[in-house]
Amino acid sequence: MTIQKSAAPRKLWLGLILLFYMVVTVAYGIVNPLFEAPDAHLHYLITQYIADKGRLPVVGDADLYGSEINQEAAQPPLYYLLGAALITPLDTADSYTQIWKNKYAAIGNAATPVNRNRLIHTAVEEWPWQGYAQAAHLLRLFSTLLGLGTLLCIYAGARLIWLQDSYKPLLATGLVAFLPQFNFLHASISNDPLIVFWAAFALWQVIRLWLDGVTNGRLLLLGITVGLAALSKNAGITLFLYSAGMLLLLALRDQVSLQKLGVWFALLVVPVLILASWLWLRNWMLYGDMTATNQFIQIAGGDRGYTLWQVLAESSGLWVSLLGVFGWFTVRPPDWVYTFWNGIVIVALLGGLWGVVKGKWRQTAQGPSSLATLLAQPWVLPVLLAGWVMAVYVSLLLFMLQTEAAQGRLLLPALLPLALGLTYGWTTTNWLRRLSKILTPLALIVTIYCLWFVIRPVYALPEVVESLPQDALLIDADMGHGLTLVGALVETETAVPGDNIALTLYWRANTIPTEPTEQVISLFGRDVVEIGKTHTYHGRGMYPVTLWPAGRLIADRTQVNIDAQTAVPVLGRITVGLADGERVAAGEVKILPTQWPHAAEPRQALLGEKIELLDVIVEPQQAAPGETIELNVQWRATAVPAGDYTTLLHLGQPDQPPLAVGDRPPLNGDYPTRVWAAGEIINDAYMLTLPEDVGNGRHPLWIGMYDSKSLERLPLTVNGEPQPTNVFLAGWIEVGE
């Protein structure tokens, strides 16, 4: 699909871009489950409310479909009115009661391994679509068609600017058509695609007015467009102010009379007032705010009172979500996707800078004779289009000062000038222009990758299998509610703090419960401290037991995140149970440090050929009866030990009964020797309390190891010499009052 200037007619290449856009975006709408996009189910319910009631909602109305939709009830209504007209002929009775929200949804957390779904998806959503599923997919298609309109506006705007270049408009269109966030947004139910379309349509008209001249018909069309934008989202008000400013600059450039300027403004303003003033008046009467912004802020928890610097600190999230963040901000593509798009932007910026430097701006700016002459310079239009980008960004920043709204989709009304800027930057040199011909095909591949290999796996349901794998742990425990935990398989052998541990739980529902049970997986570290936990419906939060086939074996593959502050090394113990039931052991996993401690050299002793005693420090070396001695010990494994060993710690002569004993497994058994691997260095601490009746004097302190089952001591050598009692002299303790 490489775009070339003369390889095929311009319309054919445009048709291919639009065709691939439609195919990919419709695929997004099919693969991504219903309502798995920010506020999608709320937008649907507002649309459904209008279709059912025949009137606009009011924040706080008792008959709203749940208090949650108050968040969208104050939105400008055009999208919902159009959507209601589309779905009214469909049978969507009781759709509100069929939408099942995941109460454990981890909204905004793309790092979580579970609960990334906002909704529970039932058989109602399966093909052939019926009821609310049919209506929702129709609304998704409506969004997709709006995106098609936006692409046509971008192409048309680029054609106006580059009349003699058929390639640049295609590049501008292709870059937007396969931006992952653009595809995702235009496959969801949202009012954003409508305002994005109106903004692109209005910007195309502004460019036409600037380049081809003003006519009354063109101004009237712009006024209608801006009025419809104001009915779609509050960004339409920003578009109104921007259009008015552009019109004023046009009047200054063309030196029109005040009378003509008045006619121009009337043609712009009157349609806006006719279309949108009733909404502003309604908002003022209902909420005391013509934009109803106060309702958004109030429902979101009130004005958060951020400073500009705090808002700017959220820019990274704003940027990545402009490129591609999916779900309810719970699904992110790998970093290379962002690197790809960041590279496109950086090269465009550098290319654009080069174009400015080598251009004729200095010649045209040597001293225009008047403001009109200045405004007639060719660089003015690009600057004014960049002004629209800044207007969108600044209006979003002002909103973010009051409430959380760092969402890149809110910048998409600025797509047209952004696409023009990227295109210009990539075509300022011949070699960049040649290189740019691979961008659209690569962008297409990347967005398909995001759909199939990023989004699709997140919502995949557990498999139904015939039997337990041979390498799985057989549990066969009755967990209550008619459920049996047949087995478990821990797939992660080693991990570090912050990692996710993958495991598969094999469940069977002998009878299907009437209510969905909740699965709890806990991971325990040292001293039985919980270092990881998931509390979800089964299937990572997506497959409650009420949806299971009875009597079949469900392979529920899930993950548990390890607390980043976990003390390591440790053999993590995994338990599984239902929220209201007992827990059973389901496996173990080695959790290791990212870097082992520095080894103390030389070694002090070798135990059993596979464990080295590197260092032992005794503190204090003088103590009274009843006081406690601490030993800091460093071990190193040279190979995997044959079993579980216990550290021997004895005070007194080695051939006599010990005066005091401090035996225990290394790390209190939380990291048993049977799991040690070659090269691992274990820092450990032991405590030895002196008996009250211990005699005064100087007593030796011995250390060694023995098999925890047979109690047989490991052979111990020092400098190659076997020790007769298989212990090492750790130090001397001076005992006295």
XYZ file of C-alpha atoms in Angstrom:
737
model
C 0.000 0.000 0.000
C 3.004 2.310 -0.554
C 1.747 5.719 -1.666
C 3.411 7.136 -4.773
C 2.638 10.313 -6.607
C 2.345 8.818 -10.075
C 1.814 5.077 -9.440
C -1.955 5.375 -9.449
C -4.604 8.063 -9.664
C -4.960 10.203 -6.586
C -8.563 9.158 -6.005
C -7.593 5.491 -6.046
C -5.012 5.987 -3.286
C -7.470 8.036 -1.271
C -10.086 5.342 -1.729
C -7.656 2.679 -0.522
C -6.785 4.675 2.593
C -10.447 5.225 3.417
C -11.300 1.591 2.690
C -8.544 0.299 4.964
C -9.609 2.805 7.612
C -13.170 1.489 7.503
C -12.081 -2.159 7.628
C -9.649 -1.624 10.508
C -11.959 0.589 12.553
C -14.963 -1.690 12.102
C -12.676 -4.531 13.220
C -11.811 -2.504 16.325
C -15.543 -2.198 16.967
C -16.034 -5.951 16.692
C -12.950 -7.176 18.562
C -13.082 -4.670 21.415
C -16.003 -5.720 23.652
C -18.926 -3.352 24.036
C -18.436 -0.340 26.300
C -14.729 -1.049 26.880
C -13.875 2.585 26.197
C -14.052 5.580 28.557
C -17.661 6.359 29.528
C -18.988 4.340 26.585
C -21.833 2.724 28.510
C -22.786 6.130 29.927
C -22.971 7.641 26.439
C -25.099 4.697 25.397
C -27.456 5.024 28.363
C -27.976 8.751 27.732
C -28.805 7.911 24.118
C -31.131 5.142 25.256
C -32.786 7.460 27.788
C -33.600 10.014 25.081
C -34.872 7.267 22.768
C -37.110 5.907 25.545
C -38.313 9.139 27.166
C -38.325 11.483 24.205
C -36.632 14.279 26.190
C -33.232 15.407 27.370
C -31.976 14.209 30.752
C -31.419 16.526 33.690
C -28.684 15.966 36.238
C -30.258 14.475 39.356
C -33.457 13.238 37.703
C -34.883 10.277 39.605
C -35.692 8.367 36.416
C -32.159 8.394 35.008
C -30.744 4.956 34.240
C -28.535 4.951 37.318
C -26.926 7.854 39.135
C -23.692 7.181 37.278
C -25.004 8.736 34.071
C -25.372 12.111 35.769
C -21.782 12.515 34.606
C -22.954 12.713 30.990
C -26.455 14.137 31.522
C -25.154 17.713 31.324
C -23.301 17.154 28.041
C -24.411 19.040 24.912
C -27.023 16.750 23.351
C -26.505 16.575 19.581
C -24.644 13.264 19.574
C -27.280 11.684 21.791
C -30.148 13.081 19.734
C -28.670 11.679 16.525
C -27.909 8.382 18.235
C -31.422 8.149 19.655
C -32.849 8.626 16.168
C -30.708 5.712 14.971
C -31.633 3.228 17.699
C -35.295 4.127 18.282
C -36.539 1.544 15.732
C -34.645 -1.233 17.563
C -35.960 -3.322 20.446
C -33.775 -2.227 23.353
C -36.203 -2.760 26.226
C -34.602 -3.157 29.649
C -31.127 -2.584 28.230
C -30.104 -0.726 31.383
C -30.700 -3.802 33.526
C -28.644 -6.020 31.190
C -25.443 -3.992 31.386
C -23.304 -5.715 34.027
C -20.501 -3.620 35.495
C -17.381 -5.193 36.955
C -17.350 -3.828 40.501
C -13.619 -4.527 40.786
C -12.650 -2.770 37.540
C -9.187 -1.217 37.826
C -10.012 1.945 35.876
C -6.891 3.853 34.859
C -4.454 1.103 35.846
C -2.826 -0.364 32.754
C -0.295 -2.258 34.887
C -2.850 -4.486 36.581
C -2.989 -8.086 35.339
C -6.681 -8.483 36.232
C -9.917 -6.494 36.241
C -8.986 -4.569 33.120
C -12.566 -4.895 31.903
C -15.127 -2.298 32.965
C -18.068 -4.551 32.050
C -18.935 -8.224 32.222
C -19.718 -9.445 28.715
C -22.491 -12.007 28.380
C -24.021 -14.014 25.549
C -26.272 -11.038 24.769
C -23.299 -9.437 23.013
C -22.627 -12.421 20.765
C -23.525 -12.612 17.083
C -26.200 -12.249 15.825
C -26.554 -9.004 17.741
C -29.889 -8.224 19.278
C -31.285 -5.731 21.740
C -28.848 -3.269 23.246
C -25.901 -5.040 21.569
C -27.379 -4.302 18.158
C -28.024 -0.690 19.134
C -24.535 -0.276 20.568
C -22.864 -1.642 17.436
C -24.982 0.684 15.313
C -23.747 3.630 17.380
C -20.182 2.384 16.984
C -20.648 2.336 13.219
C -21.979 5.885 13.434
C -18.730 6.899 15.138
C -16.734 5.108 12.436
C -18.548 7.039 9.708
C -17.880 10.297 11.532
C -14.198 9.387 11.441
C -14.500 8.859 7.706
C -15.894 12.380 7.434
C -12.991 13.730 9.484
C -10.488 12.072 7.132
C -12.210 13.612 4.118
C -11.985 17.034 5.769
C -8.278 16.542 6.463
C -7.710 15.516 2.868
C -9.719 18.460 1.555
C -7.878 20.915 3.791
C -4.511 19.592 2.662
C -5.595 19.803 -0.987
C -6.409 23.481 -0.543
C -2.941 24.164 0.837
C -0.984 21.944 -1.570
C -2.883 22.376 -4.827
C 0.032 21.240 -6.968
C 1.034 18.259 -4.839
C -1.219 15.213 -4.871
C 0.979 13.264 -2.426
C 0.919 15.471 0.667
C -2.874 15.318 1.195
C -2.683 11.530 0.990
C 0.097 11.404 3.576
C -1.812 13.690 5.959
C -4.913 11.527 5.615
C -3.036 8.245 6.005
C -1.229 9.280 9.178
C -4.506 10.104 10.902
C -6.427 7.154 9.438
C -4.141 4.662 11.156
C -3.367 6.412 14.410
C -4.335 3.708 16.958
C -6.208 6.138 19.200
C -8.159 7.468 16.217
C -9.239 3.949 15.257
C -10.091 3.039 18.847
C -12.101 6.205 19.502
C -14.036 5.911 16.261
C -14.965 2.332 17.102
C -16.541 3.332 20.403
C -19.693 5.058 21.605
C -18.697 8.623 22.393
C -19.548 12.202 21.558
C -15.885 12.882 20.772
C -16.032 11.677 17.133
C -18.788 14.211 16.457
C -16.858 17.224 17.774
C -13.702 15.977 16.032
C -15.632 15.906 12.759
C -17.179 19.352 13.216
C -13.773 20.819 14.115
C -12.137 19.315 11.025
C -15.046 20.443 8.843
C -14.858 23.983 10.256
C -11.065 24.142 9.849
C -11.389 23.115 6.213
C -13.851 25.967 5.736
C -11.538 28.426 7.493
C -8.680 27.406 5.196
C -10.956 27.851 2.181
C -12.024 31.296 3.366
C -8.406 32.312 3.871
C -7.138 31.016 0.531
C -10.135 31.294 -1.791
C -11.969 34.272 -0.362
C -15.100 35.014 1.613
C -18.628 34.546 0.326
C -21.873 34.844 2.214
C -22.674 31.190 1.559
C -19.335 30.051 2.937
C -19.746 32.137 6.069
C -23.267 30.854 6.602
C -22.028 27.253 6.298
C -19.263 27.968 8.808
C -21.789 29.460 11.226
C -24.006 26.396 10.952
C -21.015 24.099 11.438
C -19.821 25.948 14.526
C -23.345 26.016 15.940
C -23.638 22.266 15.512
C -20.226 21.863 17.137
C -21.432 23.862 20.144
C -24.382 21.463 20.362
C -21.986 18.513 20.346
C -19.443 19.409 23.006
C -18.194 22.490 24.826
C -15.116 22.538 22.600
C -17.539 23.996 20.071
C -17.451 27.251 22.048
C -13.681 27.372 21.602
C -14.227 26.744 17.896
C -16.705 29.645 17.803
C -14.200 32.052 19.359
C -11.436 30.847 17.061
C -13.602 31.226 13.954
C -14.577 34.733 14.996
C -10.922 35.634 15.474
C -9.992 34.240 12.065
C -12.822 36.214 10.497
C -11.545 39.413 12.086
C -8.034 38.774 10.737
C -9.496 38.115 7.291
C -11.269 41.447 7.450
C -8.030 43.200 8.427
C -6.125 41.462 5.641
C -8.717 42.301 3.006
C -9.351 45.776 4.474
C -13.129 45.425 4.324
C -15.477 48.104 5.589
C -17.058 47.966 9.021
C -20.424 47.438 7.386
C -19.175 44.406 5.490
C -17.457 43.128 8.609
C -20.779 43.398 10.428
C -22.464 41.312 7.738
C -19.682 38.721 7.986
C -20.037 38.433 11.735
C -23.817 38.236 11.481
C -23.529 35.327 9.037
C -21.253 33.536 11.501
C -22.873 34.438 14.805
C -26.595 34.264 14.018
C -26.577 30.556 13.026
C -24.554 29.766 16.145
C -27.050 31.576 18.360
C -30.047 30.007 16.644
C -28.606 26.518 17.043
C -26.951 26.715 20.464
C -28.364 29.607 22.497
C -31.341 27.560 23.718
C -28.912 25.030 25.204
C -26.848 27.709 26.937
C -30.019 29.266 28.341
C -31.272 25.857 29.530
C -27.958 25.146 31.234
C -28.018 28.525 32.934
C -31.527 27.989 34.227
C -30.850 24.424 35.410
C -27.273 24.646 36.651
C -26.313 28.317 36.834
C -23.610 27.773 34.201
C -24.221 28.168 30.473
C -21.729 25.383 29.708
C -22.816 23.105 32.617
C -19.119 22.589 33.331
C -19.848 23.043 37.027
C -21.813 19.785 36.933
C -18.860 17.812 35.570
C -16.601 19.220 38.255
C -19.093 18.664 41.048
C -19.797 15.058 40.063
C -16.064 14.388 39.737
C -15.561 15.414 43.355
C -15.275 19.189 43.172
C -12.625 21.618 42.029
C -9.285 19.977 42.734
C -7.535 23.346 42.701
C -4.467 22.273 40.735
C -1.717 24.677 39.794
C -0.480 24.979 36.229
C 2.664 23.035 37.117
C 0.625 20.182 38.540
C -1.427 20.057 35.365
C 1.668 20.128 33.164
C 3.035 17.200 35.166
C 0.187 15.122 33.702
C 1.325 15.852 30.142
C 2.998 12.476 29.654
C -0.299 10.680 30.216
C -2.019 13.144 27.915
C 0.501 12.448 25.167
C 0.460 8.644 25.288
C -3.338 8.604 25.357
C -3.323 10.782 22.239
C -1.321 8.066 20.477
C -2.976 4.975 21.897
C -4.346 3.879 25.271
C -7.258 1.470 25.179
C -9.992 0.144 27.418
C -10.735 2.352 30.393
C -7.065 3.403 30.349
C -6.320 -0.192 31.328
C -4.718 -1.432 28.105
C -1.470 -0.025 26.758
C 0.543 -1.214 23.776
C 4.248 -1.996 24.205
C 6.679 0.902 24.348
C 7.855 0.403 20.775
C 4.454 1.587 19.509
C 4.993 4.921 21.246
C 8.583 4.988 19.997
C 7.301 4.570 16.446
C 4.861 7.469 16.714
C 7.242 9.619 18.732
C 9.788 9.078 15.973
C 7.295 10.281 13.369
C 6.633 13.421 15.406
C 10.303 14.147 16.165
C 11.366 13.757 12.535
C 8.467 15.998 11.485
C 9.558 18.666 13.976
C 13.149 18.540 12.750
C 12.022 18.541 9.137
C 9.681 21.436 9.792
C 12.477 23.402 11.447
C 14.689 22.743 8.451
C 11.908 23.898 6.144
C 11.594 27.164 8.065
C 15.358 27.744 8.061
C 15.784 27.106 4.356
C 12.545 28.855 3.391
C 11.895 32.438 2.392
C 10.489 33.670 5.690
C 13.331 36.119 6.145
C 12.716 37.633 2.740
C 9.016 38.039 3.317
C 9.486 39.484 6.792
C 11.898 42.293 5.945
C 9.349 44.933 6.700
C 5.798 44.689 5.418
C 4.293 48.062 4.851
C 1.076 47.414 6.780
C -0.861 44.943 8.882
C -2.776 43.895 5.781
C 0.471 43.149 3.976
C 1.736 41.205 6.975
C -1.405 39.084 7.099
C -1.014 38.331 3.399
C 2.314 36.566 3.975
C 2.273 32.801 3.243
C 3.471 31.872 6.726
C 0.461 33.467 8.444
C -1.996 30.639 7.719
C 0.246 27.918 9.219
C 0.702 30.088 12.307
C -3.042 30.624 12.634
C -3.705 26.898 12.237
C -1.141 26.241 14.946
C -3.144 28.727 16.979
C -6.104 26.341 16.848
C -3.917 23.581 18.282
C -2.915 25.917 21.106
C -6.524 26.966 21.675
C -7.599 23.331 22.088
C -4.661 22.603 24.374
C -5.129 25.694 26.539
C -8.867 25.091 26.947
C -8.080 21.543 28.058
C -5.459 22.803 30.512
C -7.992 25.188 32.031
C -10.400 22.287 32.480
C -7.645 20.123 33.983
C -6.970 22.785 36.607
C -10.368 21.929 38.046
C -10.796 18.209 37.399
C -8.927 15.156 36.175
C -9.065 15.130 32.377
C -5.623 14.178 31.014
C -7.084 12.265 28.088
C -5.533 12.584 24.656
C -8.869 12.139 22.878
C -9.768 15.646 24.060
C -6.986 16.988 21.808
C -8.309 15.274 18.679
C -10.340 18.319 17.545
C -6.906 19.699 16.591
C -6.175 16.780 14.248
C -6.347 18.663 10.964
C -3.550 21.174 11.652
C -1.536 18.469 13.425
C -1.773 16.256 10.340
C -0.748 19.162 8.119
C 2.234 19.871 10.347
C 3.412 16.252 10.314
C 3.072 16.144 6.546
C 5.004 19.359 6.029
C 7.830 18.207 8.284
C 8.183 14.914 6.428
C 8.310 16.498 2.960
C 10.805 19.350 3.349
C 13.618 17.358 1.697
C 13.615 14.856 -1.138
C 15.008 12.035 0.993
C 12.479 12.643 3.767
C 9.696 12.679 1.219
C 10.869 9.345 -0.194
C 11.159 7.885 3.308
C 7.687 9.135 4.232
C 6.132 6.784 1.687
C 6.493 3.904 4.136
C 4.753 5.740 6.996
C 1.150 5.023 6.053
C 1.732 1.282 5.482
C 3.729 1.045 8.720
C 1.050 2.934 10.641
C -1.538 0.509 9.262
C 0.530 -2.466 10.441
C 1.012 -0.911 13.885
C -2.678 -0.219 14.442
C -3.592 -3.759 13.328
C -0.983 -5.058 15.774
C -2.563 -3.000 18.561
C -5.964 -4.449 17.769
C -5.031 -8.095 17.429
C -2.069 -8.523 19.755
C -2.773 -5.896 22.423
C -6.535 -5.429 22.783
C -7.854 -8.864 21.793
C -5.833 -10.961 24.311
C -6.887 -8.757 27.235
C -10.537 -9.750 26.824
C -9.992 -13.407 25.878
C -12.096 -15.756 28.014
C -10.630 -18.837 29.738
C -10.551 -22.044 27.733
C -12.610 -25.130 28.428
C -10.226 -28.118 28.577
C -10.759 -31.845 28.821
C -8.257 -32.743 31.540
C -5.670 -31.408 33.956
C -2.169 -31.058 32.437
C 0.379 -33.567 33.708
C 2.642 -30.867 35.151
C -0.177 -29.184 37.091
C -0.587 -29.548 40.848
C -3.550 -31.777 41.667
C -5.686 -30.111 44.356
C -9.223 -31.486 43.932
C -10.643 -29.333 46.739
C -14.322 -28.603 47.325
C -14.413 -24.799 47.574
C -18.129 -24.446 48.241
C -20.950 -23.076 46.061
C -20.696 -26.216 43.943
C -17.159 -25.358 42.786
C -14.136 -27.645 42.789
C -10.587 -26.367 42.414
C -9.204 -29.304 40.462
C -5.625 -28.123 40.127
C -3.176 -25.293 39.571
C -0.134 -24.655 37.434
C 2.296 -21.863 38.328
C 3.880 -20.845 35.031
C 6.373 -18.340 36.441
C 9.411 -20.037 37.972
C 11.327 -16.942 39.079
C 10.358 -13.291 39.392
C 11.486 -10.026 40.939
C 9.455 -7.531 42.988
C 7.026 -5.664 40.759
C 6.647 -8.571 38.325
C 3.467 -10.455 37.572
C 3.265 -14.148 38.390
C 1.338 -16.172 35.820
C -0.660 -19.188 36.905
C -3.567 -21.234 35.628
C -6.299 -22.425 37.961
C -8.420 -25.367 36.879
C -11.989 -25.028 38.136
C -15.106 -27.099 37.693
C -18.641 -25.955 38.475
C -20.544 -29.077 39.421
C -23.641 -26.893 39.732
C -23.926 -23.287 38.595
C -24.421 -20.864 41.530
C -27.259 -18.382 41.334
C -24.870 -15.544 42.216
C -21.320 -15.051 40.917
C -18.602 -16.073 43.338
C -15.445 -14.044 43.816
C -11.998 -15.556 43.534
C -9.181 -14.485 45.856
C -5.559 -15.306 45.091
C -2.967 -14.355 47.708
C 0.817 -14.429 47.528
C 2.729 -14.608 50.799
C 6.349 -13.698 51.399
C 8.574 -13.649 54.447
C 6.909 -13.991 57.832
C 3.617 -14.824 56.065
C 3.226 -11.211 54.928
C 0.849 -10.819 51.983
C 2.898 -9.462 49.068
C 0.331 -9.850 46.305
C -3.400 -10.291 45.956
C -6.158 -10.366 43.382
C -9.843 -10.236 44.243
C -11.944 -10.687 41.144
C -14.638 -12.544 39.408
C -13.168 -15.605 37.721
C -11.447 -15.230 34.368
C -9.382 -12.181 35.419
C -12.669 -10.453 36.217
C -14.366 -11.275 32.911
C -15.888 -14.726 33.316
C -18.095 -15.053 36.414
C -19.056 -18.598 37.310
C -22.710 -17.943 36.429
C -21.619 -17.884 32.769
C -19.782 -21.234 32.896
C -20.926 -24.510 31.363
C -21.766 -26.934 34.161
C -19.418 -29.859 34.719
C -16.671 -28.616 32.366
C -13.069 -27.936 33.326
C -12.236 -24.215 33.058
C -8.573 -23.259 32.600
C -8.520 -19.844 34.244
C -5.162 -18.279 33.389
C -4.501 -15.270 35.579
C -1.715 -13.234 37.161
C -0.764 -11.819 40.532
C 1.411 -8.745 40.898
C 4.269 -8.851 43.410
C 4.585 -5.865 45.723
C 7.578 -3.804 44.616
C 8.750 -3.514 48.253
C 8.870 -7.271 48.852
C 11.793 -8.516 50.958
C 13.854 -10.915 48.834
C 14.887 -13.590 48.242
C 11.806 -15.504 49.255
C 9.844 -18.516 48.132
C 6.429 -17.014 47.575
C 3.502 -19.207 48.588
C 0.273 -18.941 46.609
C -3.145 -19.642 48.082
C -6.496 -19.677 46.314
C -10.037 -19.561 47.588
C -13.427 -17.968 47.298
C -14.019 -14.677 49.074
C -16.268 -16.298 51.660
C -14.450 -19.634 51.935
C -11.267 -21.426 52.929
C -7.973 -21.052 51.073
C -5.832 -23.868 49.697
C -2.177 -23.930 48.667
C -1.776 -23.615 44.905
C 1.968 -23.429 44.322
C 5.214 -21.583 44.914
C 7.441 -19.153 43.041
C 10.984 -17.936 43.612
C 11.140 -14.170 44.072
C 14.686 -12.901 43.684
C 16.509 -9.579 43.960
C 17.411 -7.772 40.778
C 21.016 -7.885 41.988
C 22.568 -10.210 44.543
C 24.611 -8.776 47.441
C 28.360 -8.320 47.134
C 30.167 -11.493 48.179
C 32.530 -11.375 51.137
C 35.817 -13.055 50.231
C 37.515 -15.342 50.947
C 35.059 -17.989 52.017
C 35.211 -19.244 55.571
C 33.956 -22.797 55.070
C 32.355 -25.211 52.613
C 29.297 -27.218 53.663
C 28.317 -30.343 51.770
C 30.124 -29.272 48.571
C 27.237 -26.982 47.501
C 26.998 -24.232 50.125
C 29.720 -21.787 51.104
C 29.876 -19.873 54.355
C 31.319 -16.553 53.203
C 31.104 -14.465 56.339
C 29.832 -14.490 59.907
C 29.791 -11.507 62.252
C 28.869 -11.875 65.920
C 27.436 -8.904 67.826
C 27.963 -8.342 70.724
C 30.878 -10.487 71.768
C 30.275 -9.767 75.449
C 26.886 -10.456 77.041
C 25.188 -11.230 80.311
C 22.920 -14.224 80.965
C 19.487 -13.645 79.417
C 20.795 -11.298 76.717
C 20.634 -12.039 72.993
C 23.499 -12.482 70.556
C 23.008 -11.683 66.850
C 24.909 -13.388 64.046
C 24.944 -11.873 60.549
C 25.779 -14.633 58.119
C 26.388 -14.715 54.378
C 25.883 -17.937 52.411
C 26.551 -18.681 48.753
C 25.271 -21.648 46.781
C 27.677 -23.276 44.332
C 24.994 -25.677 43.075
C 21.424 -26.622 43.916
C 21.416 -28.213 47.403
C 19.957 -31.689 47.700
C 17.285 -30.808 50.240
C 16.079 -28.533 53.007
C 18.734 -27.780 55.601
C 18.652 -26.187 59.033
C 21.372 -23.916 60.339
C 23.072 -25.224 63.469
C 23.980 -22.598 66.061
C 25.484 -23.901 69.315
C 27.219 -22.201 72.234
C 29.774 -24.305 74.121
C 32.315 -27.027 73.486
C 31.537 -29.014 70.321
C 31.903 -32.371 72.050
C 29.613 -31.392 74.939
C 25.868 -30.672 75.168
C 25.344 -27.049 74.033
C 24.869 -24.291 76.579
C 22.520 -22.450 74.190
C 20.912 -23.360 70.875
C 19.706 -21.078 68.047
C 18.980 -23.603 65.300
C 16.577 -22.608 62.519
C 16.367 -22.828 58.706
C 18.010 -20.006 56.723
C 15.711 -16.975 56.449
C 13.318 -18.693 58.865
C 12.443 -21.186 56.151
C 11.045 -18.484 53.868
C 13.700 -19.314 51.270
C 14.563 -22.985 51.844
C 17.889 -24.343 50.677
C 16.264 -26.762 48.212
C 15.448 -23.806 45.923
C 18.859 -22.123 46.117
C 20.669 -21.916 42.781
C 24.329 -21.623 41.903
C 25.667 -18.125 42.503
C 22.911 -16.975 44.833
C 24.163 -15.054 47.860
C 21.997 -15.119 50.965
C 22.381 -12.572 53.750
C 20.811 -13.961 56.906
C 20.588 -13.086 60.589
C 20.296 -15.444 63.556
C 19.482 -14.743 67.184
C 20.849 -16.699 70.157
C 19.539 -15.943 73.654
C 21.840 -16.845 76.545
C 20.171 -18.909 79.301
C 19.884 -17.311 82.719
C 21.983 -20.094 84.241
C 24.827 -20.005 81.745
C 28.157 -19.875 83.479
C 30.463 -16.908 83.315
C 33.483 -17.226 81.116
C 34.566 -17.369 77.497
C 32.488 -19.763 75.382
C 32.895 -20.774 71.715
C 30.022 -20.233 69.244
C 29.680 -22.798 66.452
C 27.778 -22.734 63.171
C 26.983 -25.449 60.650
C 24.099 -27.093 58.804
C 22.186 -30.345 58.998
C 19.485 -32.113 57.015
C 16.102 -31.024 58.358
C 14.687 -34.563 58.095
C 17.560 -36.902 58.978
C 19.290 -34.394 61.315
C 22.597 -35.483 59.782
C 25.172 -32.688 59.693
C 26.598 -31.582 56.363
C 30.308 -32.280 55.973
C 32.179 -29.036 56.659
C 35.692 -28.171 55.502
C 37.887 -25.155 56.182
C 40.618 -24.487 53.622
C 40.066 -28.027 52.360
C 40.452 -29.572 55.800
C 37.469 -31.605 57.097
C 36.286 -30.537 60.522
C 35.780 -33.422 62.951
C 32.433 -32.181 64.278
C 31.326 -30.512 60.995
C 30.963 -27.078 62.588
C 32.768 -23.775 62.099
C 33.954 -21.528 64.918
C 31.914 -18.368 64.455
C 33.475 -16.556 67.426
C 33.824 -16.381 71.184
C 31.284 -14.992 73.621
C 32.469 -13.506 76.897
C 29.687 -14.150 79.431
C 29.575 -12.165 82.636
C 27.336 -10.007 84.783
